[in-house]
Amino acid sequence: MRAPDWLTKQPVAHRGLHDAARGIIENMPAAASASIAGNFAIECDIQLTADGEAMVHHDDVLGRLTEGSGALLTKTAAELKAVKFKDTSEQMMTLGDLCALVAGRVPLVIEVKSHFDGDRKLVARMAEVLSSYSGPVVGMSFDPDQVLALREIMPALPRGITAQRTYDDGYWTKLTPAQRDGMLHLRHGFSTQPHFVAFWVNQLPAPAPWVARNVFGCPLLAWTVRTAEQRERAAHYADQMIFEGFVPGT
């Protein structure tokens, strides 16, 4: 299977086309609607709930962008659907809600967020939701085990790996050295068999994505492009960008 041509045809809006100055917050319905209006593909994140639902949200806890507090994994979908984004009237969506809103009008690039504990319930729920969705969509994750789950549970869905050259910043200290080591250099590629790679723009160029792109034919997306310098780097080393903070073409 090849990655779909649409994946690199147009820039991908990171967590939707959000703009806090206009009250449009990442991953909320208005960000998806703005992406649709601009004809940009939507990158979004999904998190697992206590009752096995897939919620569209980046953080695994409430509070940074939303009202309330606590881990999403300890709350039900009904509880989270009632959560409002700060200073807005909009509430958190399920993946099914997002699919109903988008209705195939622009592509979806869904990042499966992981607790790196081997739990595959989120991918299983994603598969249930997407079984009745006919719009263009791909899945990806930082966690090689979740990419393997995408391969095993949804073999017909194009899948990618989200990656960077090193995993030594504070975000990754929750992982064991063995887990971090297993993510380096895309060395899991022969088992996960990704169809594309999404790589941190600040760490391009790098050998592993170069090999994936030029030897194995995997399209390369650069994330997250915010500045003119990053945009130039993405244009030089990648096939498309995942962007935020500006509107391409304006």
C-alpha positions as protocol buffer text, in pm:
chain_id: "A"
residue {
  index: 1
  type: MET
  ca { x: 0 y: 0 z: 0 }
}
residue {
  index: 2
  type: ARG
  ca { x: 117 y: 351 z: -80 }
}
residue {
  index: 3
  type: ALA
  ca { x: 35 y: 664 z: 116 }
}
residue {
  index: 4
  type: PRO
  ca { x: -254 y: 846 z: -51 }
}
residue {
  index: 5
  type: ASP
  ca { x: -163 y: 1125 z: -293 }
}
residue {
  index: 6
  type: TRP
  ca { x: -383 y: 1372 z: -102 }
}
residue {
  index: 7
  type: LEU
  ca { x: -156 y: 1345 z: 201 }
}
residue {
  index: 8
  type: THR
  ca { x: 104 y: 1571 z: 43 }
}
residue {
  index: 9
  type: LYS
  ca { x: -120 y: 1770 z: -192 }
}
residue {
  index: 10
  type: GLN
  ca { x: -215 y: 2040 z: 60 }
}
residue {
  index: 11
  type: PRO
  ca { x: -75 y: 2173 z: 389 }
}
residue {
  index: 12
  type: VAL
  ca { x: -212 y: 2007 z: 703 }
}
residue {
  index: 13
  type: ALA
  ca { x: -354 y: 2228 z: 979 }
}
residue {
  index: 14
  type: HIS
  ca { x: -204 y: 2126 z: 1314 }
}
residue {
  index: 15
  type: ARG
  ca { x: -494 y: 2047 z: 1549 }
}
residue {
  index: 16
  type: GLY
  ca { x: -719 y: 2227 z: 1305 }
}
residue {
  index: 17
  type: LEU
  ca { x: -691 y: 2585 z: 1183 }
}
residue {
  index: 18
  type: HIS
  ca { x: -690 y: 2736 z: 1530 }
}
residue {
  index: 19
  type: ASP
  ca { x: -634 y: 3098 z: 1623 }
}
residue {
  index: 20
  type: ALA
  ca { x: -658 y: 3186 z: 1991 }
}
residue {
  index: 21
  type: ALA
  ca { x: -682 y: 3557 z: 1909 }
}
residue {
  index: 22
  type: ARG
  ca { x: -1014 y: 3483 z: 1741 }
}
residue {
  index: 23
  type: GLY
  ca { x: -1127 y: 3244 z: 2014 }
}
residue {
  index: 24
  type: ILE
  ca { x: -1060 y: 2934 z: 1804 }
}
residue {
  index: 25
  type: ILE
  ca { x: -874 y: 2678 z: 2015 }
}
residue {
  index: 26
  type: GLU
  ca { x: -688 y: 2372 z: 1892 }
}
residue {
  index: 27
  type: ASN
  ca { x: -888 y: 2052 z: 1839 }
}
residue {
  index: 28
  type: MET
  ca { x: -1225 y: 2220 z: 1902 }
}
residue {
  index: 29
  type: PRO
  ca { x: -1512 y: 2224 z: 1650 }
}
residue {
  index: 30
  type: ALA
  ca { x: -1439 y: 2578 z: 1528 }
}
residue {
  index: 31
  type: ALA
  ca { x: -1081 y: 2481 z: 1442 }
}
residue {
  index: 32
  type: ALA
  ca { x: -1212 y: 2195 z: 1227 }
}
residue {
  index: 33
  type: SER
  ca { x: -1468 y: 2423 z: 1063 }
}
residue {
  index: 34
  type: ALA
  ca { x: -1199 y: 2682 z: 984 }
}
residue {
  index: 35
  type: SER
  ca { x: -986 y: 2410 z: 823 }
}
residue {
  index: 36
  type: ILE
  ca { x: -1279 y: 2304 z: 609 }
}
residue {
  index: 37
  type: ALA
  ca { x: -1343 y: 2665 z: 504 }
}
residue {
  index: 38
  type: GLY
  ca { x: -977 y: 2701 z: 407 }
}
residue {
  index: 39
  type: ASN
  ca { x: -965 y: 2358 z: 238 }
}
residue {
  index: 40
  type: PHE
  ca { x: -683 y: 2234 z: 462 }
}
residue {
  index: 41
  type: ALA
  ca { x: -641 y: 1879 z: 585 }
}
residue {
  index: 42
  type: ILE
  ca { x: -691 y: 1848 z: 962 }
}
residue {
  index: 43
  type: GLU
  ca { x: -435 y: 1694 z: 1194 }
}
residue {
  index: 44
  type: CYS
  ca { x: -600 y: 1603 z: 1524 }
}
residue {
  index: 45
  type: ASP
  ca { x: -524 y: 1404 z: 1838 }
}
residue {
  index: 46
  type: ILE
  ca { x: -734 y: 1138 z: 2007 }
}
residue {
  index: 47
  type: GLN
  ca { x: -726 y: 1029 z: 2370 }
}
residue {
  index: 48
  type: LEU
  ca { x: -889 y: 730 z: 2541 }
}
residue {
  index: 49
  type: THR
  ca { x: -1163 y: 772 z: 2803 }
}
residue {
  index: 50
  type: ALA
  ca { x: -1254 y: 553 z: 3101 }
}
residue {
  index: 51
  type: ASP
  ca { x: -1534 y: 395 z: 2899 }
}
residue {
  index: 52
  type: GLY
  ca { x: -1333 y: 332 z: 2584 }
}
residue {
  index: 53
  type: GLU
  ca { x: -1431 y: 632 z: 2373 }
}
residue {
  index: 54
  type: ALA
  ca { x: -1194 y: 832 z: 2151 }
}
residue {
  index: 55
  type: MET
  ca { x: -1195 y: 1203 z: 2239 }
}
residue {
  index: 56
  type: VAL
  ca { x: -1042 y: 1471 z: 2018 }
}
residue {
  index: 57
  type: HIS
  ca { x: -788 y: 1631 z: 2251 }
}
residue {
  index: 58
  type: HIS
  ca { x: -412 y: 1660 z: 2266 }
}
residue {
  index: 59
  type: ASP
  ca { x: -339 y: 1668 z: 2639 }
}
residue {
  index: 60
  type: ASP
  ca { x: -411 y: 1363 z: 2853 }
}
residue {
  index: 61
  type: VAL
  ca { x: -531 y: 1591 z: 3134 }
}
residue {
  index: 62
  type: LEU
  ca { x: -779 y: 1877 z: 3148 }
}
residue {
  index: 63
  type: GLY
  ca { x: -692 y: 2235 z: 3237 }
}
residue {
  index: 64
  type: ARG
  ca { x: -448 y: 2383 z: 2987 }
}
residue {
  index: 65
  type: LEU
  ca { x: -714 y: 2477 z: 2733 }
}
residue {
  index: 66
  type: THR
  ca { x: -1031 y: 2358 z: 2898 }
}
residue {
  index: 67
  type: GLU
  ca { x: -1230 y: 2401 z: 3212 }
}
residue {
  index: 68
  type: GLY
  ca { x: -1196 y: 2132 z: 3479 }
}
residue {
  index: 69
  type: SER
  ca { x: -907 y: 1913 z: 3583 }
}
residue {
  index: 70
  type: GLY
  ca { x: -807 y: 1549 z: 3595 }
}
residue {
  index: 71
  type: ALA
  ca { x: -691 y: 1281 z: 3354 }
}
residue {
  index: 72
  type: LEU
  ca { x: -908 y: 1204 z: 3052 }
}
residue {
  index: 73
  type: LEU
  ca { x: -849 y: 835 z: 3116 }
}
residue {
  index: 74
  type: THR
  ca { x: -1039 y: 862 z: 3445 }
}
residue {
  index: 75
  type: LYS
  ca { x: -1348 y: 1027 z: 3294 }
}
residue {
  index: 76
  type: THR
  ca { x: -1630 y: 900 z: 3076 }
}
residue {
  index: 77
  type: ALA
  ca { x: -1709 y: 1030 z: 2729 }
}
residue {
  index: 78
  type: ALA
  ca { x: -2028 y: 1190 z: 2859 }
}
residue {
  index: 79
  type: GLU
  ca { x: -1832 y: 1378 z: 3124 }
}
residue {
  index: 80
  type: LEU
  ca { x: -1575 y: 1498 z: 2871 }
}
residue {
  index: 81
  type: LYS
  ca { x: -1832 y: 1599 z: 2610 }
}
residue {
  index: 82
  type: ALA
  ca { x: -1964 y: 1842 z: 2870 }
}
residue {
  index: 83
  type: VAL
  ca { x: -1620 y: 2002 z: 2914 }
}
residue {
  index: 84
  type: LYS
  ca { x: -1594 y: 2350 z: 2762 }
}
residue {
  index: 85
  type: PHE
  ca { x: -1286 y: 2510 z: 2614 }
}
residue {
  index: 86
  type: LYS
  ca { x: -1186 y: 2815 z: 2819 }
}
residue {
  index: 87
  type: ASP
  ca { x: -1355 y: 3142 z: 2722 }
}
residue {
  index: 88
  type: THR
  ca { x: -1567 y: 2970 z: 2458 }
}
residue {
  index: 89
  type: SER
  ca { x: -1905 y: 2803 z: 2438 }
}
residue {
  index: 90
  type: GLU
  ca { x: -1762 y: 2499 z: 2255 }
}
residue {
  index: 91
  type: GLN
  ca { x: -1717 y: 2155 z: 2404 }
}
residue {
  index: 92
  type: MET
  ca { x: -1489 y: 1861 z: 2350 }
}
residue {
  index: 93
  type: MET
  ca { x: -1569 y: 1625 z: 2061 }
}
residue {
  index: 94
  type: THR
  ca { x: -1552 y: 1252 z: 2019 }
}
residue {
  index: 95
  type: LEU
  ca { x: -1386 y: 1120 z: 1705 }
}
residue {
  index: 96
  type: GLY
  ca { x: -1734 y: 1034 z: 1581 }
}
residue {
  index: 97
  type: ASP
  ca { x: -1841 y: 1396 z: 1633 }
}
residue {
  index: 98
  type: LEU
  ca { x: -1544 y: 1516 z: 1431 }
}
residue {
  index: 99
  type: CYS
  ca { x: -1617 y: 1273 z: 1149 }
}
residue {
  index: 100
  type: ALA
  ca { x: -1979 y: 1391 z: 1138 }
}
residue {
  index: 101
  type: LEU
  ca { x: -1865 y: 1754 z: 1127 }
}
residue {
  index: 102
  type: VAL
  ca { x: -1603 y: 1704 z: 856 }
}
residue {
  index: 103
  type: ALA
  ca { x: -1812 y: 1459 z: 651 }
}
residue {
  index: 104
  type: GLY
  ca { x: -1526 y: 1389 z: 411 }
}
residue {
  index: 105
  type: ARG
  ca { x: -1487 y: 1748 z: 295 }
}
residue {
  index: 106
  type: VAL
  ca { x: -1117 y: 1759 z: 388 }
}
residue {
  index: 107
  type: PRO
  ca { x: -875 y: 1482 z: 487 }
}
residue {
  index: 108
  type: LEU
  ca { x: -815 y: 1379 z: 848 }
}
residue {
  index: 109
  type: VAL
  ca { x: -471 y: 1297 z: 987 }
}
residue {
  index: 110
  type: ILE
  ca { x: -541 y: 1132 z: 1323 }
}
residue {
  index: 111
  type: GLU
  ca { x: -266 y: 1103 z: 1581 }
}
residue {
  index: 112
  type: VAL
  ca { x: -325 y: 826 z: 1834 }
}
residue {
  index: 113
  type: LYS
  ca { x: -196 y: 952 z: 2169 }
}
residue {
  index: 114
  type: SER
  ca { x: -46 y: 683 z: 2386 }
}
residue {
  index: 115
  type: HIS
  ca { x: 36 y: 608 z: 2748 }
}
residue {
  index: 116
  type: PHE
  ca { x: 300 y: 362 z: 2618 }
}
residue {
  index: 117
  type: ASP
  ca { x: 145 y: 83 z: 2822 }
}
residue {
  index: 118
  type: GLY
  ca { x: 51 y: -154 z: 2540 }
}
residue {
  index: 119
  type: ASP
  ca { x: -320 y: -74 z: 2565 }
}
residue {
  index: 120
  type: ARG
  ca { x: -479 y: -89 z: 2219 }
}
residue {
  index: 121
  type: LYS
  ca { x: -836 y: 4 z: 2311 }
}
residue {
  index: 122
  type: LEU
  ca { x: -802 y: 348 z: 2154 }
}
residue {
  index: 123
  type: VAL
  ca { x: -706 y: 206 z: 1815 }
}
residue {
  index: 124
  type: ALA
  ca { x: -989 y: -48 z: 1845 }
}
residue {
  index: 125
  type: ARG
  ca { x: -1240 y: 232 z: 1906 }
}
residue {
  index: 126
  type: MET
  ca { x: -1090 y: 434 z: 1622 }
}
residue {
  index: 127
  type: ALA
  ca { x: -1147 y: 135 z: 1394 }
}
residue {
  index: 128
  type: GLU
  ca { x: -1513 y: 113 z: 1501 }
}
residue {
  index: 129
  type: VAL
  ca { x: -1573 y: 481 z: 1430 }
}
residue {
  index: 130
  type: LEU
  ca { x: -1393 y: 481 z: 1095 }
}
residue {
  index: 131
  type: SER
  ca { x: -1571 y: 166 z: 976 }
}
residue {
  index: 132
  type: SER
  ca { x: -1867 y: 385 z: 883 }
}
residue {
  index: 133
  type: TYR
  ca { x: -1665 y: 685 z: 762 }
}
residue {
  index: 134
  type: SER
  ca { x: -1591 y: 719 z: 391 }
}
residue {
  index: 135
  type: GLY
  ca { x: -1381 y: 1037 z: 392 }
}
residue {
  index: 136
  type: PRO
  ca { x: -1004 y: 1048 z: 336 }
}
residue {
  index: 137
  type: VAL
  ca { x: -820 y: 961 z: 656 }
}
residue {
  index: 138
  type: VAL
  ca { x: -487 y: 828 z: 784 }
}
residue {
  index: 139
  type: GLY
  ca { x: -364 y: 734 z: 1130 }
}
residue {
  index: 140
  type: MET
  ca { x: -29 y: 785 z: 1303 }
}
residue {
  index: 141
  type: SER
  ca { x: 137 y: 774 z: 1644 }
}
residue {
  index: 142
  type: PHE
  ca { x: 467 y: 833 z: 1821 }
}
residue {
  index: 143
  type: ASP
  ca { x: 425 y: 494 z: 1986 }
}
residue {
  index: 144
  type: PRO
  ca { x: 547 y: 212 z: 1759 }
}
residue {
  index: 145
  type: ASP
  ca { x: 311 y: -30 z: 1935 }
}
residue {
  index: 146
  type: GLN
  ca { x: 13 y: 186 z: 1840 }
}
residue {
  index: 147
  type: VAL
  ca { x: 134 y: 199 z: 1479 }
}
residue {
  index: 148
  type: LEU
  ca { x: 160 y: -180 z: 1491 }
}
residue {
  index: 149
  type: ALA
  ca { x: -195 y: -185 z: 1630 }
}
residue {
  index: 150
  type: LEU
  ca { x: -307 y: 28 z: 1335 }
}
residue {
  index: 151
  type: ARG
  ca { x: -142 y: -222 z: 1103 }
}
residue {
  index: 152
  type: GLU
  ca { x: -306 y: -522 z: 1269 }
}
residue {
  index: 153
  type: ILE
  ca { x: -652 y: -381 z: 1346 }
}
residue {
  index: 154
  type: MET
  ca { x: -694 y: -155 z: 1041 }
}
residue {
  index: 155
  type: PRO
  ca { x: -461 y: -294 z: 773 }
}
residue {
  index: 156
  type: ALA
  ca { x: -642 y: -105 z: 496 }
}
residue {
  index: 157
  type: LEU
  ca { x: -590 y: 233 z: 667 }
}
residue {
  index: 158
  type: PRO
  ca { x: -275 y: 420 z: 562 }
}
residue {
  index: 159
  type: ARG
  ca { x: -57 y: 464 z: 871 }
}
residue {
  index: 160
  type: GLY
  ca { x: 241 y: 671 z: 969 }
}
residue {
  index: 161
  type: ILE
  ca { x: 494 y: 715 z: 1245 }
}
residue {
  index: 162
  type: THR
  ca { x: 541 y: 1048 z: 1420 }
}
residue {
  index: 163
  type: ALA
  ca { x: 906 y: 1082 z: 1508 }
}
residue {
  index: 164
  type: GLN
  ca { x: 1207 y: 1292 z: 1593 }
}
residue {
  index: 165
  type: ARG
  ca { x: 1580 y: 1236 z: 1594 }
}
residue {
  index: 166
  type: THR
  ca { x: 1621 y: 1230 z: 1975 }
}
residue {
  index: 167
  type: TYR
  ca { x: 1393 y: 1167 z: 2272 }
}
residue {
  index: 168
  type: ASP
  ca { x: 1591 y: 1327 z: 2552 }
}
residue {
  index: 169
  type: ASP
  ca { x: 1371 y: 1627 z: 2636 }
}
residue {
  index: 170
  type: GLY
  ca { x: 1152 y: 1633 z: 2946 }
}
residue {
  index: 171
  type: TYR
  ca { x: 837 y: 1506 z: 2777 }
}
residue {
  index: 172
  type: TRP
  ca { x: 994 y: 1165 z: 2719 }
}
residue {
  index: 173
  type: THR
  ca { x: 1131 y: 1103 z: 3069 }
}
residue {
  index: 174
  type: LYS
  ca { x: 817 y: 903 z: 3147 }
}
residue {
  index: 175
  type: LEU
  ca { x: 942 y: 632 z: 2912 }
}
residue {
  index: 176
  type: THR
  ca { x: 1200 y: 371 z: 2996 }
}
residue {
  index: 177
  type: PRO
  ca { x: 1540 y: 387 z: 2827 }
}
residue {
  index: 178
  type: ALA
  ca { x: 1443 y: 76 z: 2631 }
}
residue {
  index: 179
  type: GLN
  ca { x: 1125 y: 242 z: 2504 }
}
residue {
  index: 180
  type: ARG
  ca { x: 1311 y: 554 z: 2396 }
}
residue {
  index: 181
  type: ASP
  ca { x: 1582 y: 345 z: 2234 }
}
residue {
  index: 182
  type: GLY
  ca { x: 1320 y: 149 z: 2040 }
}
residue {
  index: 183
  type: MET
  ca { x: 1186 y: 470 z: 1887 }
}
residue {
  index: 184
  type: LEU
  ca { x: 1521 y: 593 z: 1759 }
}
residue {
  index: 185
  type: HIS
  ca { x: 1611 y: 590 z: 1389 }
}
residue {
  index: 186
  type: LEU
  ca { x: 1273 y: 441 z: 1289 }
}
residue {
  index: 187
  type: ARG
  ca { x: 1428 y: 103 z: 1367 }
}
residue {
  index: 188
  type: HIS
  ca { x: 1081 y: -45 z: 1424 }
}
residue {
  index: 189
  type: GLY
  ca { x: 994 y: 18 z: 1058 }
}
residue {
  index: 190
  type: PHE
  ca { x: 1012 y: -343 z: 943 }
}
residue {
  index: 191
  type: SER
  ca { x: 744 y: -442 z: 1194 }
}
residue {
  index: 192
  type: THR
  ca { x: 523 y: -131 z: 1186 }
}
residue {
  index: 193
  type: GLN
  ca { x: 562 y: -83 z: 808 }
}
residue {
  index: 194
  type: PRO
  ca { x: 453 y: 283 z: 802 }
}
residue {
  index: 195
  type: HIS
  ca { x: 329 y: 434 z: 478 }
}
residue {
  index: 196
  type: PHE
  ca { x: 451 y: 783 z: 571 }
}
residue {
  index: 197
  type: VAL
  ca { x: 665 y: 962 z: 830 }
}
residue {
  index: 198
  type: ALA
  ca { x: 579 y: 1280 z: 1023 }
}
residue {
  index: 199
  type: PHE
  ca { x: 908 y: 1426 z: 1154 }
}
residue {
  index: 200
  type: TRP
  ca { x: 997 y: 1723 z: 1377 }
}
residue {
  index: 201
  type: VAL
  ca { x: 1092 y: 2004 z: 1142 }
}
residue {
  index: 202
  type: ASN
  ca { x: 1364 y: 2137 z: 1376 }
}
residue {
  index: 203
  type: GLN
  ca { x: 1551 y: 1806 z: 1345 }
}
residue {
  index: 204
  type: LEU
  ca { x: 1549 y: 1787 z: 967 }
}
residue {
  index: 205
  type: PRO
  ca { x: 1751 y: 1677 z: 785 }
}
residue {
  index: 206
  type: ALA
  ca { x: 1808 y: 1342 z: 955 }
}
residue {
  index: 207
  type: PRO
  ca { x: 1926 y: 1005 z: 821 }
}
residue {
  index: 208
  type: ALA
  ca { x: 1623 y: 791 z: 916 }
}
residue {
  index: 209
  type: PRO
  ca { x: 1353 y: 1001 z: 745 }
}
residue {
  index: 210
  type: TRP
  ca { x: 1584 y: 1049 z: 446 }
}
residue {
  index: 211
  type: VAL
  ca { x: 1609 y: 671 z: 406 }
}
residue {
  index: 212
  type: ALA
  ca { x: 1233 y: 626 z: 460 }
}
residue {
  index: 213
  type: ARG
  ca { x: 1158 y: 888 z: 195 }
}
residue {
  index: 214
  type: ASN
  ca { x: 1424 y: 818 z: -65 }
}
residue {
  index: 215
  type: VAL
  ca { x: 1475 y: 443 z: -33 }
}
residue {
  index: 216
  type: PHE
  ca { x: 1135 y: 315 z: 81 }
}
residue {
  index: 217
  type: GLY
  ca { x: 918 y: 584 z: -83 }
}
residue {
  index: 218
  type: CYS
  ca { x: 744 y: 703 z: 234 }
}
residue {
  index: 219
  type: PRO
  ca { x: 620 y: 1062 z: 202 }
}
residue {
  index: 220
  type: LEU
  ca { x: 763 y: 1292 z: 468 }
}
residue {
  index: 221
  type: LEU
  ca { x: 554 y: 1546 z: 659 }
}
residue {
  index: 222
  type: ALA
  ca { x: 732 y: 1811 z: 867 }
}
residue {
  index: 223
  type: TRP
  ca { x: 579 y: 1922 z: 1199 }
}
residue {
  index: 224
  type: THR
  ca { x: 508 y: 2172 z: 1343 }
}
residue {
  index: 225
  type: VAL
  ca { x: 586 y: 2455 z: 1101 }
}
residue {
  index: 226
  type: ARG
  ca { x: 533 y: 2798 z: 1255 }
}
residue {
  index: 227
  type: THR
  ca { x: 809 y: 3026 z: 1124 }
}
residue {
  index: 228
  type: ALA
  ca { x: 945 y: 3131 z: 786 }
}
residue {
  index: 229
  type: GLU
  ca { x: 1269 y: 2943 z: 857 }
}
residue {
  index: 230
  type: GLN
  ca { x: 1079 y: 2625 z: 944 }
}
residue {
  index: 231
  type: ARG
  ca { x: 868 y: 2663 z: 631 }
}
residue {
  index: 232
  type: GLU
  ca { x: 1182 y: 2686 z: 418 }
}
residue {
  index: 233
  type: ARG
  ca { x: 1328 y: 2381 z: 592 }
}
residue {
  index: 234
  type: ALA
  ca { x: 1009 y: 2181 z: 535 }
}
residue {
  index: 235
  type: ALA
  ca { x: 999 y: 2280 z: 168 }
}
residue {
  index: 236
  type: HIS
  ca { x: 1360 y: 2167 z: 125 }
}
residue {
  index: 237
  type: TYR
  ca { x: 1355 y: 1838 z: 316 }
}
residue {
  index: 238
  type: ALA
  ca { x: 992 y: 1719 z: 327 }
}
residue {
  index: 239
  type: ASP
  ca { x: 697 y: 1662 z: 96 }
}
residue {
  index: 240
  type: GLN
  ca { x: 445 y: 1868 z: 294 }
}
residue {
  index: 241
  type: MET
  ca { x: 408 y: 2058 z: 621 }
}
residue {
  index: 242
  type: ILE
  ca { x: 188 y: 2034 z: 927 }
}
residue {
  index: 243
  type: PHE
  ca { x: 149 y: 2401 z: 1019 }
}
residue {
  index: 244
  type: GLU
  ca { x: 1 y: 2639 z: 1273 }
}
residue {
  index: 245
  type: GLY
  ca { x: 3 y: 3012 z: 1349 }
}
residue {
  index: 246
  type: PHE
  ca { x: -45 y: 3132 z: 993 }
}
residue {
  index: 247
  type: VAL
  ca { x: -257 y: 3057 z: 688 }
}
residue {
  index: 248
  type: PRO
  ca { x: -63 y: 2927 z: 385 }
}
residue {
  index: 249
  type: GLY
  ca { x: -132 y: 3122 z: 70 }
}
residue {
  index: 250
  type: THR
  ca { x: -234 y: 3444 z: 244 }
}
